[in-house]
CSV table of C-alpha atoms in Angstrom, one decimal:
chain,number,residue,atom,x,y,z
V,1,UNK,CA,9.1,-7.2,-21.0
V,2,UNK,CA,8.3,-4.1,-23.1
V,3,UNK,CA,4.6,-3.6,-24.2
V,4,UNK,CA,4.2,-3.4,-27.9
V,5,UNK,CA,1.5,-3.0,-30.9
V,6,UNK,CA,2.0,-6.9,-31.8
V,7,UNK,CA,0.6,-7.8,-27.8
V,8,UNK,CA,-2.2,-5.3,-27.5
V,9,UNK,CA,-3.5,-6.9,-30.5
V,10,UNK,CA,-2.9,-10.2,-29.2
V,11,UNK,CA,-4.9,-9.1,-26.2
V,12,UNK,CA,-7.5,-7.9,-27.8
V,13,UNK,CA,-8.2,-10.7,-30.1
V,14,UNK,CA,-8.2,-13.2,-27.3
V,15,UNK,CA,-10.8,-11.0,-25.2
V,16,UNK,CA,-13.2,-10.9,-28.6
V,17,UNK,CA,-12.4,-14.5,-29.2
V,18,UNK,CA,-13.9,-15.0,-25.2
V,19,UNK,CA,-10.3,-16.1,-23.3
V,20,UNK,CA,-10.6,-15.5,-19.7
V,21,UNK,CA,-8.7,-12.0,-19.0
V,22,UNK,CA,-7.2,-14.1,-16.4
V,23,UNK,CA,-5.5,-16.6,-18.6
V,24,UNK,CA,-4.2,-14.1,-20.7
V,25,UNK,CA,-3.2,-12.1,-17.6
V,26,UNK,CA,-0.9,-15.8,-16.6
V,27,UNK,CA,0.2,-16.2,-20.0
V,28,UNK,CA,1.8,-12.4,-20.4
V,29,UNK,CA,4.1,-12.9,-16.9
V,30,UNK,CA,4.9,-16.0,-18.5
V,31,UNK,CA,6.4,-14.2,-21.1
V,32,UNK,CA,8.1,-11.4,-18.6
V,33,UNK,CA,5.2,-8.5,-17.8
V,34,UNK,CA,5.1,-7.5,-14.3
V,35,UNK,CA,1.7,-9.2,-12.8
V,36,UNK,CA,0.2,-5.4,-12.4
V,37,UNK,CA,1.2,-4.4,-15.9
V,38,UNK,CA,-0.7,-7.1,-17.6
V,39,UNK,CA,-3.4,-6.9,-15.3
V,40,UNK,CA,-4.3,-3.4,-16.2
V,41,UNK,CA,-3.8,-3.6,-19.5
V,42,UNK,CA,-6.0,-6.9,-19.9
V,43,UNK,CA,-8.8,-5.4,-17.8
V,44,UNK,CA,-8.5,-2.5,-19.6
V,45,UNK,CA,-9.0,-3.9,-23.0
V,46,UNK,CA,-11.5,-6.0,-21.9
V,47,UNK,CA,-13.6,-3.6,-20.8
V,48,UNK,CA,-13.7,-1.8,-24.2
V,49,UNK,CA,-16.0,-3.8,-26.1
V,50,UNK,CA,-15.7,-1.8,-29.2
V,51,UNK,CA,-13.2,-2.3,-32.3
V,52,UNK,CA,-9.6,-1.4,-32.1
V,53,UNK,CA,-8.1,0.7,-33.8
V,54,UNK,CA,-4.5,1.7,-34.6
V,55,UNK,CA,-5.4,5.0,-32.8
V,56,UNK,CA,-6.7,3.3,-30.1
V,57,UNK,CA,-3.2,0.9,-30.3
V,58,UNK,CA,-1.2,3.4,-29.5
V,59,UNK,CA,-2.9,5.5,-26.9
V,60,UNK,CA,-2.6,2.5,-24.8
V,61,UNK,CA,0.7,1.9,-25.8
V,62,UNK,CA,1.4,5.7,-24.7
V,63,UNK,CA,-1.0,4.8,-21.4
V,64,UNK,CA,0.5,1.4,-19.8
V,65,UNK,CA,4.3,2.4,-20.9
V,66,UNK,CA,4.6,4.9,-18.9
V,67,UNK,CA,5.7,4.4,-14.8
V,68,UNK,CA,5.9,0.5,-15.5
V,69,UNK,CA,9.4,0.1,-13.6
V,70,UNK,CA,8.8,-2.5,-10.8
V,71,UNK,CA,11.1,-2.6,-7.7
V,72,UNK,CA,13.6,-5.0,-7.2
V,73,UNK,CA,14.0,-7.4,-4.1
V,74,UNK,CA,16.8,-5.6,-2.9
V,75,UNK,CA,14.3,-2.7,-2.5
V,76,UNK,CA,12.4,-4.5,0.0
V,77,UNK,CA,13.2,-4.5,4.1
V,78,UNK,CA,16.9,-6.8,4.0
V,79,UNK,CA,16.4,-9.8,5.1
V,80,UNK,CA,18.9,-9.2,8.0
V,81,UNK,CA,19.1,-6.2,9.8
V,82,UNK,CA,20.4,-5.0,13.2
V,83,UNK,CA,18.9,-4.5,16.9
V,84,UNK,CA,19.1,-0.9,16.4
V,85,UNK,CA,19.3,1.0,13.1
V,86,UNK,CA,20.4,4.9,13.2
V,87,UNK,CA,18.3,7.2,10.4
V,88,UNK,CA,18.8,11.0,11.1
V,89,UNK,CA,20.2,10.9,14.6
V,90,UNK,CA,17.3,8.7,15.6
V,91,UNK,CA,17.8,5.2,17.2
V,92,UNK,CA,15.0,2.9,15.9
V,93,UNK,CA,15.0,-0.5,17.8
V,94,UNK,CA,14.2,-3.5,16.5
V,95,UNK,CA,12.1,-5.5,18.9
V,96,UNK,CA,10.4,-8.5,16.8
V,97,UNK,CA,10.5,-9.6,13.6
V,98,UNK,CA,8.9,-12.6,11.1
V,99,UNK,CA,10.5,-13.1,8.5
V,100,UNK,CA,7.8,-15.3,6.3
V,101,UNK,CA,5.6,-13.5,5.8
V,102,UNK,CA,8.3,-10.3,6.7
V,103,UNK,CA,6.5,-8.2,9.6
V,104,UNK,CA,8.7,-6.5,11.8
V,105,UNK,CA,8.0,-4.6,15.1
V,106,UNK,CA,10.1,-1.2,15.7
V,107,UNK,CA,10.4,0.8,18.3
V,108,UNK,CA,11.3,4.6,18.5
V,109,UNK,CA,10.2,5.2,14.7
V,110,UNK,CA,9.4,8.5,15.9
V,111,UNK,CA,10.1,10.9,18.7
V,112,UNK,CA,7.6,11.8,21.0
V,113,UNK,CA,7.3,15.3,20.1
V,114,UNK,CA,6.8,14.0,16.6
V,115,UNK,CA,3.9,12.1,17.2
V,116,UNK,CA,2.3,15.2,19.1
V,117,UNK,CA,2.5,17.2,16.2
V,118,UNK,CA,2.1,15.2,14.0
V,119,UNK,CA,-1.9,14.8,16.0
V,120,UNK,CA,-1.6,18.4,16.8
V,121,UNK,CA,-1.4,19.4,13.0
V,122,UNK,CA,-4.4,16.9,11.8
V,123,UNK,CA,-6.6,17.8,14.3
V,124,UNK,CA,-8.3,20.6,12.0
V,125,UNK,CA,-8.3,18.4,9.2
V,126,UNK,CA,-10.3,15.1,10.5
V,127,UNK,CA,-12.8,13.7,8.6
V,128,UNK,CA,-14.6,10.2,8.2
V,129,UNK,CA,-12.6,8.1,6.9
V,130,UNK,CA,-13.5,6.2,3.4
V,131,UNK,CA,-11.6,3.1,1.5
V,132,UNK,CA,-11.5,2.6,-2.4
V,133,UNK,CA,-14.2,1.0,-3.9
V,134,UNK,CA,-12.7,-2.1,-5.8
V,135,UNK,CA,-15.6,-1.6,-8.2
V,136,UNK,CA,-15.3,1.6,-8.7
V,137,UNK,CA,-12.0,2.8,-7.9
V,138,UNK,CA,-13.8,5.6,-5.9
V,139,UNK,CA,-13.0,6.6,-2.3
V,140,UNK,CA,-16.5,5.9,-0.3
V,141,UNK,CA,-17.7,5.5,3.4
V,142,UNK,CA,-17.3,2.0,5.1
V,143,UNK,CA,-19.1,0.4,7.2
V,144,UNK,CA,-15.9,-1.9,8.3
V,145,UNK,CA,-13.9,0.9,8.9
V,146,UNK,CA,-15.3,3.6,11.6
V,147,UNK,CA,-12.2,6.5,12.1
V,148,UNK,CA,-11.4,9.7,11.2
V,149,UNK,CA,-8.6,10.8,9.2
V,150,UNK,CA,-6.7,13.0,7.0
V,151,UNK,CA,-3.5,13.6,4.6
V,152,UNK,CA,-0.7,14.3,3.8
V,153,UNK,CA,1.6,14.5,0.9
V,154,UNK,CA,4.9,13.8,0.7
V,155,UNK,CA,7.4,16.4,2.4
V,156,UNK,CA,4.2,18.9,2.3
V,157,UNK,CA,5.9,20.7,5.4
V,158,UNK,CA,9.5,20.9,7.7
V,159,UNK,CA,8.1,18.2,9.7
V,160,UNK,CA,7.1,15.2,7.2
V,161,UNK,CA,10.4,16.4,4.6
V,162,UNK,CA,11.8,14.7,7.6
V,163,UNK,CA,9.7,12.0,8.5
V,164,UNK,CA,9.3,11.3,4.9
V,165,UNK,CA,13.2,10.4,4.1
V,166,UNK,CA,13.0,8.6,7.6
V,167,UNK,CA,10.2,6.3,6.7
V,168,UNK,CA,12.2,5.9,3.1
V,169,UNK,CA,15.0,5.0,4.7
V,170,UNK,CA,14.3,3.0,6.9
V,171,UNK,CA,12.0,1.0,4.3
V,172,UNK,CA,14.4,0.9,2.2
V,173,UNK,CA,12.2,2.5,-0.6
V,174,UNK,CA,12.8,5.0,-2.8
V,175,UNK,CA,10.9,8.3,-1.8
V,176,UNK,CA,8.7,8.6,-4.7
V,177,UNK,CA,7.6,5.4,-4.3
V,178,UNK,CA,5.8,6.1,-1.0
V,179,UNK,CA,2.5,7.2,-0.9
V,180,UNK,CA,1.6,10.5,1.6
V,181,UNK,CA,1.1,9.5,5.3
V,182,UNK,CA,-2.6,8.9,6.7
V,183,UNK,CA,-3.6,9.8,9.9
V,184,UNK,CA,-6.6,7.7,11.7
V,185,UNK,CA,-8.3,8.3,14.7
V,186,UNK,CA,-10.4,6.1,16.4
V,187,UNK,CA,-12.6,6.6,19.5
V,188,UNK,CA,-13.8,4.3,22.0
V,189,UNK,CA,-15.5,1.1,20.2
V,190,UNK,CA,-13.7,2.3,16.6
V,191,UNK,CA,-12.0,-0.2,14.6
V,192,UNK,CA,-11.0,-1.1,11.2
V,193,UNK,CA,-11.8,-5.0,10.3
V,194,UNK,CA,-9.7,-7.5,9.0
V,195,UNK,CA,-8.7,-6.5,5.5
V,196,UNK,CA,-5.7,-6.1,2.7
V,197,UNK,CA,-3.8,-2.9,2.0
V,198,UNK,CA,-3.0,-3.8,-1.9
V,199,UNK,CA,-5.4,-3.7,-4.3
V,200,UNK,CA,-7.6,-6.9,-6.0
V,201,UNK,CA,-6.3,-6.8,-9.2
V,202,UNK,CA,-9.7,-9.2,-10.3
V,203,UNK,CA,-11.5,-6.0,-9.4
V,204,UNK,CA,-12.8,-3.8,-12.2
V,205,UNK,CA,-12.1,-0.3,-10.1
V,206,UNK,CA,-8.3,-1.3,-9.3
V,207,UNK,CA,-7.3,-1.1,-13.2
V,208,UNK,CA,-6.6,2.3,-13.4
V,209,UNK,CA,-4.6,2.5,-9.8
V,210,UNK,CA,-2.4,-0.3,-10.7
V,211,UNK,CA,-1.6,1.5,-14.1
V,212,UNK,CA,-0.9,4.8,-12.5
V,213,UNK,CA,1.1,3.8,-9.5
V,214,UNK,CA,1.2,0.5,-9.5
V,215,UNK,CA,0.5,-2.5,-6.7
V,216,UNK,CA,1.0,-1.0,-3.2
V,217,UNK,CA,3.8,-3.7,-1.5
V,218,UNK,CA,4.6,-3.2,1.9
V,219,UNK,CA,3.1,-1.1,5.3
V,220,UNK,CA,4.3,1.1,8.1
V,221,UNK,CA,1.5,1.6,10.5
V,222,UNK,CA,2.8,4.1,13.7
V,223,UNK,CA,1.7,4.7,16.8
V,224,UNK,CA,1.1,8.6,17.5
V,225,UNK,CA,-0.2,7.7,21.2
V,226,UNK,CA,-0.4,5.0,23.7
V,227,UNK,CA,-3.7,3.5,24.6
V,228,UNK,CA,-5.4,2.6,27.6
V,229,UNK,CA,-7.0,-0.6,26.7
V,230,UNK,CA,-7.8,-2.3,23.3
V,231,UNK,CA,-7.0,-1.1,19.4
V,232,UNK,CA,-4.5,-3.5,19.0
V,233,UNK,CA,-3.4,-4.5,15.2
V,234,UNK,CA,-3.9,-7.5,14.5
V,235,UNK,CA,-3.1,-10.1,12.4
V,236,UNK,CA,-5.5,-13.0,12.4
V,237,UNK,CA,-3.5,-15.6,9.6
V,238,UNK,CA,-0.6,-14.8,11.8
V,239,UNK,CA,-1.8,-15.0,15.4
V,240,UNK,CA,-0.2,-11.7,16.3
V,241,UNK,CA,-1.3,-9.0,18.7
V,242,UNK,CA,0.6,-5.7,17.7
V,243,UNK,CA,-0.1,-3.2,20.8
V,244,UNK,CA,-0.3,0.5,20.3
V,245,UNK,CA,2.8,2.0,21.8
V,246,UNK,CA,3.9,5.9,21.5
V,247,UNK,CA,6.5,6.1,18.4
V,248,UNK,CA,6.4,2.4,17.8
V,249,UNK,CA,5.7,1.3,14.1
V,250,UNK,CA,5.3,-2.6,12.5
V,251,UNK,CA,6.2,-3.1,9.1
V,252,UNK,CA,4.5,-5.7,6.7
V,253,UNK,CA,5.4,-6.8,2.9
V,254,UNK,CA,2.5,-8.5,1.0
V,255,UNK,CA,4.1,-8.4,-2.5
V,256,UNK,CA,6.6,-11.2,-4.0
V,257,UNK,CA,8.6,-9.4,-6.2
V,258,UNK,CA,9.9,-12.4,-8.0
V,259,UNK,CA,6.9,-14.5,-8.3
V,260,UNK,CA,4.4,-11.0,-8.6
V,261,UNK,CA,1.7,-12.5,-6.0
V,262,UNK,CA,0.0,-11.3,-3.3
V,263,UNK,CA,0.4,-12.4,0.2
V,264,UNK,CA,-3.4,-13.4,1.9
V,265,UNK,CA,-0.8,-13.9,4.8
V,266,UNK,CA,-1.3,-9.7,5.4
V,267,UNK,CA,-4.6,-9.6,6.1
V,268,UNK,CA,-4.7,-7.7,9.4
V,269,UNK,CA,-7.4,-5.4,11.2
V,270,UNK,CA,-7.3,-2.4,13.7
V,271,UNK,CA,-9.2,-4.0,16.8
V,272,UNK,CA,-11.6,-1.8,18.6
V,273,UNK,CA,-10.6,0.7,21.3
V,274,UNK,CA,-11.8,-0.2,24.4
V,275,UNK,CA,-10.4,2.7,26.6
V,276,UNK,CA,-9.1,6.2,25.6
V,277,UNK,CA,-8.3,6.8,21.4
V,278,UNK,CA,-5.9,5.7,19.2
V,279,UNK,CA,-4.2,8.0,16.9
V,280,UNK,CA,-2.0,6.2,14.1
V,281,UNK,CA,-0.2,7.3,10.7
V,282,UNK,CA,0.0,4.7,7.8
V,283,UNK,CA,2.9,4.9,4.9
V,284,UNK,CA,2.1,2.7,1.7
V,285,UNK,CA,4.6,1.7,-0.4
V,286,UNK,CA,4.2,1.1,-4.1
V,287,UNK,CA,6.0,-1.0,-6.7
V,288,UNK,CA,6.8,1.9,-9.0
V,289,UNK,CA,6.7,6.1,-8.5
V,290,UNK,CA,3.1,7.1,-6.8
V,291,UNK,CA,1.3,9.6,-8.6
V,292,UNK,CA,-1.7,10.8,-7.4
């Protein structure tokens, strides 16, 4: 559904009239908006408490119609794949997979010289790591999460140009829909606990994210190095223990494509390293081209 004049005024006149943004929120995918599309929209007119005007129309108009392209359900991990699946002369192995929610377990994701340079090449650039503030939409120290981290943007050298249209691939995502790898390490007694990777949408802060890149959808978390004892992923809805392995990856989706909900299903946390560090890298996937 195409955003027009005739529905930012509708939205507007609901919010003044006191609606609930999320009735109005139900009542535009109803009609055929992507569940992101009217939530930023909604919370952004709601948020305005001033009087619309037609100038006002039409830079949101120009604001939420832009990047609004969701993916399609074919865009998503297949529902059946192979034991072993060849990308770029690499033989990733499939050793587990779930398939409601979909989490799958790989092996082999990437090589072992990867994963040391990958470590090698952050090592400079490690810093505390921070999450975005729901309320805010600002990227802030946690409590819940003690790493270190760092970034990188898509194909920003030889090595992730590579790694990159791998992960792509293999995701069966479009490349500009993937956000720039993380790096996290975490020391002995770091951890990360339970929490989502997509954004609330009921949360002021996430407006603008979801209108600029849309809902995040799916997660590759990979193993740069194996660890001695603890800093397992974990999924507590799920009951399962992902162990740290050298160039081993598991892949999540939390997003229904059809239905546009969000899976509580994905909650997972990064238990705490009992022995040694853990060094991972984490690709987001987004519903529509990322744009930072």
């Amino acid at each position: 559904m195409k955003l027009t004049f005739d529905w930012i005024d509708w939205i507007k006149t609901n919010i003044d009239a006191g609606c609930l943004p999320e009735d109005l929120i139900n009542k535009m995918i109803q009609n055929g908006f992507s569940f992101d599309l009217a939530c930023a929209v909604v919370t952004h007119i709601a948020q305005d408490k001033q009087s619309l005007t037609k100038q006002d129309a039409s830079k949101i108009l120009e604001k939420f119609s832009l990047n609004t392209k969701t993916t399609s359900t074919e865009q998503i991990l297949p529902k059946e794949i192979s034991n072993q699946i060849h990308i770029q002369q690499q033989q990733i192995k499939v050793a587990m997979k779930l398939d409601d929610p979909k989490v799958v377990l790989f092996h082999d994701v990437l090589t072992a010289q990867e994963c040391d340079e990958i470590i090698l090449l952050s090592q400079e650039k490690m810093q505390r790591s921070r999450v975005v503030d729901p309320h805010t939409g600002q990227h802030v120290l946690n409590p819940n999460r003690t790493s270190e981290g760092t970034y990188f943007k898509v194909c920003e050298n030889e090595l992730f140009t590579r790694v990159d249209h791998r992960l792509a691939e293999l995701m069966n995502v479009p490349l500009e829909h993937g956000e720039g790898c993380q790096i996290l390490k975490y020391g002995i007694g770091g951890e990360y606990r339970p929490h989502f990777d997509y954004f609330d949408p009921n949360k002021k802060g996430t407006a603008e994210t979801l209108a600029r890149s849309g809902q995040r959808i799916s997660t590759l978390i990979m193993y740069l190095n194996d660890v001695e004892e603890g800093g397992a992923t974990y999924f507590p809805e799920l009951g399962i223990h992902v162990m740290p392995v050298k160039g081993s990856a598991v892949y999540f989706e939390y997003y229904n494509t059809e239905t546009k909900t969000l899976d509580p299903r994905s909650l997972h946390a990064g238990m705490p390293v009992v022995k040694g560090e853990k060094w991972i890298m984490t690709k987001w996937v987004r519903d529509q081209q990322y744009s930072t």
